[in-house]
GROMACS .gro file of C-alpha atoms in nm:
model
  246
    1MET     CA    1  18.171   7.254  11.902
    2LEU     CA    2  18.086   7.622  11.998
    3GLU     CA    3  17.993   7.513  12.344
    4ASP     CA    4  18.113   7.852  12.474
    5ILE     CA    5  17.984   8.104  12.232
    6GLU     CA    6  17.640   7.952  12.163
    7GLN     CA    7  17.509   8.163  12.457
    8VAL     CA    8  17.564   8.463  12.223
    9GLU     CA    9  17.503   8.327  11.878
   10THR     CA   10  17.567   8.023  11.652
   11MET     CA   11  17.837   8.109  11.396
   12ASP     CA   12  18.070   7.952  11.150
   13CYS     CA   13  18.439   7.941  11.175
   14LEU     CA   14  18.543   8.300  11.143
   15LEU     CA   15  18.853   8.451  10.996
   16ASN     CA   16  19.009   8.696  11.237
   17ILE     CA   17  19.306   8.914  11.133
   18ASP     CA   18  19.528   9.119  11.369
   19LEU     CA   19  19.513   9.466  11.222
   20GLY     CA   20  19.594   9.837  11.295
   21GLU     CA   21  19.955   9.741  11.351
   22LEU     CA   22  20.142   9.855  11.046
   23PRO     CA   23  20.143  10.197  10.873
   24ASP     CA   24  20.122  10.042  10.523
   25GLU     CA   25  19.871   9.761  10.595
   26ASP     CA   26  19.649   9.677  10.297
   27GLU     CA   27  19.279   9.756  10.324
   28GLN     CA   28  19.205   9.440  10.137
   29LEU     CA   29  19.263   9.258  10.468
   30TYR     CA   30  18.954   9.425  10.615
   31ALA     CA   31  18.741   9.302  10.332
   32LEU     CA   32  18.867   8.952  10.377
   33ALA     CA   33  18.843   8.939  10.760
   34HIS     CA   34  18.522   8.847  10.942
   35VAL     CA   35  18.678   9.006  11.257
   36ALA     CA   36  18.953   9.266  11.287
   37ASN     CA   37  19.155   9.253  11.613
   38ILE     CA   38  19.264   9.617  11.642
   39ALA     CA   39  19.588   9.717  11.809
   40CYS     CA   40  19.510   9.975  12.071
   41GLY     CA   41  19.829  10.122  12.176
   42GLY     CA   42  20.013   9.857  12.378
   43HIS     CA   43  20.234   9.692  12.114
   44ALA     CA   44  20.127   9.911  11.813
   45GLY     CA   45  19.863  10.156  11.717
   46ASP     CA   46  19.778  10.523  11.795
   47ASP     CA   47  19.468  10.738  11.776
   48ALA     CA   48  19.497  10.785  11.396
   49SER     CA   49  19.566  10.411  11.325
   50ILE     CA   50  19.270  10.318  11.550
   51ARG     CA   51  19.036  10.553  11.387
   52GLN     CA   52  19.143  10.427  11.046
   53ALA     CA   53  19.096  10.067  11.135
   54LEU     CA   54  18.747  10.130  11.275
   55GLU     CA   55  18.653  10.325  10.965
   56ARG     CA   56  18.770  10.038  10.745
   57CYS     CA   57  18.562   9.799  10.963
   58ALA     CA   58  18.258  10.014  10.910
   59ARG     CA   59  18.322  10.037  10.539
   60HIS     CA   60  18.367   9.668  10.488
   61GLY     CA   61  18.112   9.539  10.732
   62THR     CA   62  18.394   9.373  10.942
   63ARG     CA   63  18.332   9.294  11.300
   64ALA     CA   64  18.567   9.482  11.536
   65GLY     CA   65  18.760   9.368  11.838
   66ALA     CA   66  19.019   9.486  12.084
   67HIS     CA   67  19.374   9.351  12.066
   68PRO     CA   68  19.553   9.462  12.393
   69SER     CA   69  19.899   9.352  12.481
   70TYR     CA   70  20.187   9.408  12.724
   71VAL     CA   71  20.299   9.766  12.688
   72ASP     CA   72  20.596   9.688  12.473
   73ARG     CA   73  20.615   9.881  12.150
   74GLU     CA   74  20.990   9.814  12.112
   75GLY     CA   75  20.935   9.443  12.118
   76PHE     CA   76  20.596   9.457  11.932
   77GLY     CA   77  20.445   9.283  12.237
   78ARG     CA   78  20.611   8.956  12.170
   79ARG     CA   79  20.826   8.953  12.488
   80ALA     CA   80  20.687   8.836  12.812
   81LEU     CA   81  20.709   9.111  13.066
   82ASP     CA   82  20.722   9.078  13.444
   83VAL     CA   83  20.417   9.282  13.552
   84THR     CA   84  20.175   9.223  13.829
   85PRO     CA   85  19.823   9.125  13.755
   86GLU     CA   86  19.699   9.460  13.906
   87VAL     CA   87  19.934   9.658  13.675
   88LEU     CA   88  19.846   9.452  13.373
   89ARG     CA   89  19.477   9.491  13.444
   90ALA     CA   90  19.519   9.876  13.449
   91GLN     CA   91  19.714   9.858  13.117
   92ILE     CA   92  19.449   9.660  12.949
   93VAL     CA   93  19.168   9.890  13.078
   94GLU     CA   94  19.354  10.189  12.929
   95GLN     CA   95  19.411  10.017  12.589
   96CYS     CA   96  19.055   9.897  12.557
   97ALA     CA   97  18.918  10.239  12.667
   98ARG     CA   98  19.124  10.407  12.413
   99LEU     CA   99  18.975  10.190  12.135
  100ALA     CA  100  18.616  10.203  12.276
  101ALA     CA  101  18.609  10.587  12.293
  102GLN     CA  102  18.670  10.601  11.923
  103ALA     CA  103  18.437  10.314  11.840
  104ARG     CA  104  18.156  10.493  12.018
  105THR     CA  105  18.215  10.810  11.822
  106LEU     CA  106  18.211  10.614  11.497
  107GLY     CA  107  17.919  10.389  11.590
  108VAL     CA  108  18.122  10.066  11.560
  109PRO     CA  109  18.048   9.802  11.812
  110LEU     CA  110  18.331   9.609  11.970
  111GLU     CA  111  18.233   9.243  11.990
  112PHE     CA  112  18.565   9.058  12.048
  113ALA     CA  113  18.876   9.091  12.267
  114LYS     CA  114  19.199   8.892  12.199
  115PRO     CA  115  19.531   8.939  12.381
  116HIS     CA  116  19.817   8.991  12.158
  117GLY     CA  117  20.158   8.812  12.134
  118ALA     CA  118  20.332   8.718  12.446
  119LEU     CA  119  20.043   8.816  12.660
  120TYR     CA  120  19.819   8.567  12.480
  121HIS     CA  121  20.041   8.283  12.594
  122SER     CA  122  20.143   8.421  12.942
  123ALA     CA  123  19.780   8.483  13.037
  124ASN     CA  124  19.684   8.133  12.911
  125ARG     CA  125  19.942   7.976  13.145
  126GLU     CA  126  19.890   8.201  13.446
  127PRO     CA  127  19.532   8.208  13.597
  128ALA     CA  128  19.604   8.545  13.783
  129LEU     CA  129  19.700   8.712  13.450
  130ALA     CA  130  19.407   8.563  13.271
  131ARG     CA  131  19.165   8.689  13.532
  132ALA     CA  132  19.327   9.035  13.504
  133VAL     CA  133  19.284   9.039  13.126
  134VAL     CA  134  18.928   8.920  13.132
  135SER     CA  135  18.817   9.147  13.417
  136ALA     CA  136  18.966   9.451  13.228
  137VAL     CA  137  18.800   9.348  12.901
  138LYS     CA  138  18.462   9.294  13.069
  139GLU     CA  139  18.475   9.627  13.252
  140VAL     CA  140  18.538   9.832  12.942
  141LEU     CA  141  18.360   9.630  12.663
  142GLY     CA  142  18.077   9.478  12.850
  143ALA     CA  143  17.940   9.137  12.948
  144GLN     CA  144  17.875   9.016  12.592
  145VAL     CA  145  18.228   9.061  12.452
  146ILE     CA  146  18.368   8.735  12.308
  147VAL     CA  147  18.714   8.653  12.438
  148VAL     CA  148  18.929   8.496  12.184
  149GLY     CA  149  19.210   8.255  12.288
  150PRO     CA  150  19.353   7.901  12.291
  151GLY     CA  151  19.129   7.603  12.295
  152ALA     CA  152  19.198   7.519  12.658
  153GLY     CA  153  19.387   7.691  12.951
  154ALA     CA  154  19.357   7.975  13.194
  155LEU     CA  155  19.204   8.221  12.955
  156ARG     CA  156  18.915   8.002  12.874
  157GLU     CA  157  18.858   7.928  13.239
  158ALA     CA  158  18.877   8.288  13.338
  159ALA     CA  159  18.617   8.374  13.065
  160ARG     CA  160  18.383   8.106  13.198
  161GLU     CA  161  18.424   8.222  13.550
  162SER     CA  162  18.344   8.575  13.442
  163GLY     CA  163  18.042   8.470  13.229
  164LEU     CA  164  18.188   8.588  12.905
  165PRO     CA  165  18.151   8.380  12.581
  166TYR     CA  166  18.475   8.242  12.441
  167ALA     CA  167  18.592   8.152  12.097
  168ARG     CA  168  18.863   7.888  12.051
  169GLU     CA  169  19.133   7.997  11.805
  170GLY     CA  170  19.351   7.823  11.560
  171PHE     CA  171  19.630   7.975  11.347
  172ALA     CA  172  19.627   7.927  10.961
  173ASP     CA  173  19.956   8.101  10.922
  174ARG     CA  174  20.158   7.947  11.195
  175GLY     CA  175  20.338   7.611  11.218
  176THR     CA  176  20.280   7.372  11.508
  177LEU     CA  177  20.495   7.129  11.704
  178PRO     CA  178  20.394   6.770  11.759
  179ASP     CA  179  20.230   6.853  12.089
  180GLY     CA  180  20.006   7.109  11.910
  181THR     CA  181  20.183   7.422  12.041
  182LEU     CA  182  20.307   7.695  11.802
  183VAL     CA  183  20.651   7.673  11.668
  184PRO     CA  184  20.831   7.969  11.846
  185ARG     CA  185  20.886   8.270  11.621
  186GLY     CA  186  21.228   8.292  11.483
  187GLN     CA  187  21.251   7.908  11.430
  188PRO     CA  188  21.214   7.739  11.094
  189GLY     CA  189  20.847   7.673  11.008
  190ALA     CA  190  20.711   7.929  11.259
  191VAL     CA  191  20.529   8.137  10.998
  192ILE     CA  192  20.345   8.001  10.703
  193THR     CA  193  20.369   8.226  10.401
  194ASP     CA  194  20.260   7.992  10.125
  195PRO     CA  195  19.895   8.057  10.063
  196ARG     CA  196  19.829   7.700   9.953
  197VAL     CA  197  19.965   7.562  10.281
  198ALA     CA  198  19.774   7.812  10.482
  199ARG     CA  199  19.456   7.707  10.303
  200GLU     CA  200  19.525   7.339  10.378
  201ASN     CA  201  19.599   7.427  10.740
  202ALA     CA  202  19.269   7.618  10.762
  203VAL     CA  203  19.064   7.339  10.623
  204ARG     CA  204  19.216   7.092  10.849
  205LEU     CA  205  19.162   7.301  11.152
  206ALA     CA  206  18.811   7.410  11.064
  207ARG     CA  207  18.703   7.052  10.999
  208GLY     CA  208  18.856   6.934  11.320
  209GLY     CA  209  18.575   7.061  11.530
  210THR     CA  210  18.797   7.217  11.805
  211ILE     CA  211  18.809   7.582  11.695
  212ASP     CA  212  18.554   7.861  11.636
  213THR     CA  213  18.789   8.106  11.464
  214LEU     CA  214  19.108   8.108  11.264
  215CYS     CA  215  19.368   8.375  11.272
  216VAL     CA  216  19.591   8.531  10.996
  217HIS     CA  217  19.846   8.784  11.124
  218GLY     CA  218  19.835   9.111  10.937
  219ASP     CA  219  20.221   9.135  10.946
  220THR     CA  220  20.275   8.793  10.790
  221PRO     CA  221  20.459   8.842  10.463
  222GLY     CA  222  20.205   8.822  10.179
  223ALA     CA  223  19.919   8.843  10.431
  224VAL     CA  224  19.668   8.943  10.161
  225ALA     CA  225  19.725   8.641   9.953
  226VAL     CA  226  19.738   8.416  10.262
  227ALA     CA  227  19.401   8.569  10.396
  228ARG     CA  228  19.233   8.538  10.065
  229GLU     CA  229  19.307   8.163  10.046
  230VAL     CA  230  19.195   8.108  10.402
  231ARG     CA  231  18.870   8.307  10.357
  232ALA     CA  232  18.797   8.113  10.035
  233ALA     CA  233  18.844   7.786  10.225
  234LEU     CA  234  18.616   7.885  10.509
  235ASP     CA  235  18.349   8.019  10.267
  236ALA     CA  236  18.366   7.682  10.081
  237LEU     CA  237  18.295   7.504  10.410
  238GLU     CA  238  17.988   7.715  10.492
  239PRO     CA  239  17.721   7.497  10.323
  240VAL     CA  240  17.830   7.214  10.558
  241GLN     CA  241  17.849   7.434  10.866
  242GLY     CA  242  17.528   7.623  10.820
  243GLU     CA  243  17.414   7.969  10.735
  244HIS     CA  244  17.695   8.216  10.775
  245LYS     CA  245  17.677   8.521  10.995
  246ARG     CA  246  17.884   8.820  10.912
   0.00000   0.00000   0.00000
């Protein structure tokens, strides 16, 4: 486990939450998250929301990361768009730079980068898109940024080729098909809203030894209750996994 990110640090299974997306998001989510993936203008977010998210990270000691996407605010970044790798790279550079500029002003380090929504899946299928995303992230955020993505696929390979550490992700609040892929949004069982089920899911995934971080989506109904249960489950596993790093 952790074969990719050991080159940076040894760390327990971290709870990452996609944040900075909704005008009424609960600040408790920042206190529960180990890592906040901050929307930086592609699918959601503007200068005010970015600043607020970074300030909340600083206030709660939450590690911050970039959450770039296809430029698709109307579809919330959950539609795969037909863009060339060159155009996509420029869009990711612009989004990450927007976040990085405010992070520098506030003195908040950006340690992670995770593609959002449809881009997460498209880039993991298509090596050219994966290389575009990883190259853009590395240019703006540096050679130590940890790329977050699926356990296997084009994103992980692109990160390896680029020399970036990689964190394998599981989803506490999403249902899976028999082949291990996520149930498509809009289908029954796609989103897990029962905190107890999410906790059971988190324990199973964390103990499986195939992930480094677990996601809860900030826009999942009842996200605070779900995140609280998942965080409690991960904290309970820490004595087995080793000393926790914030």
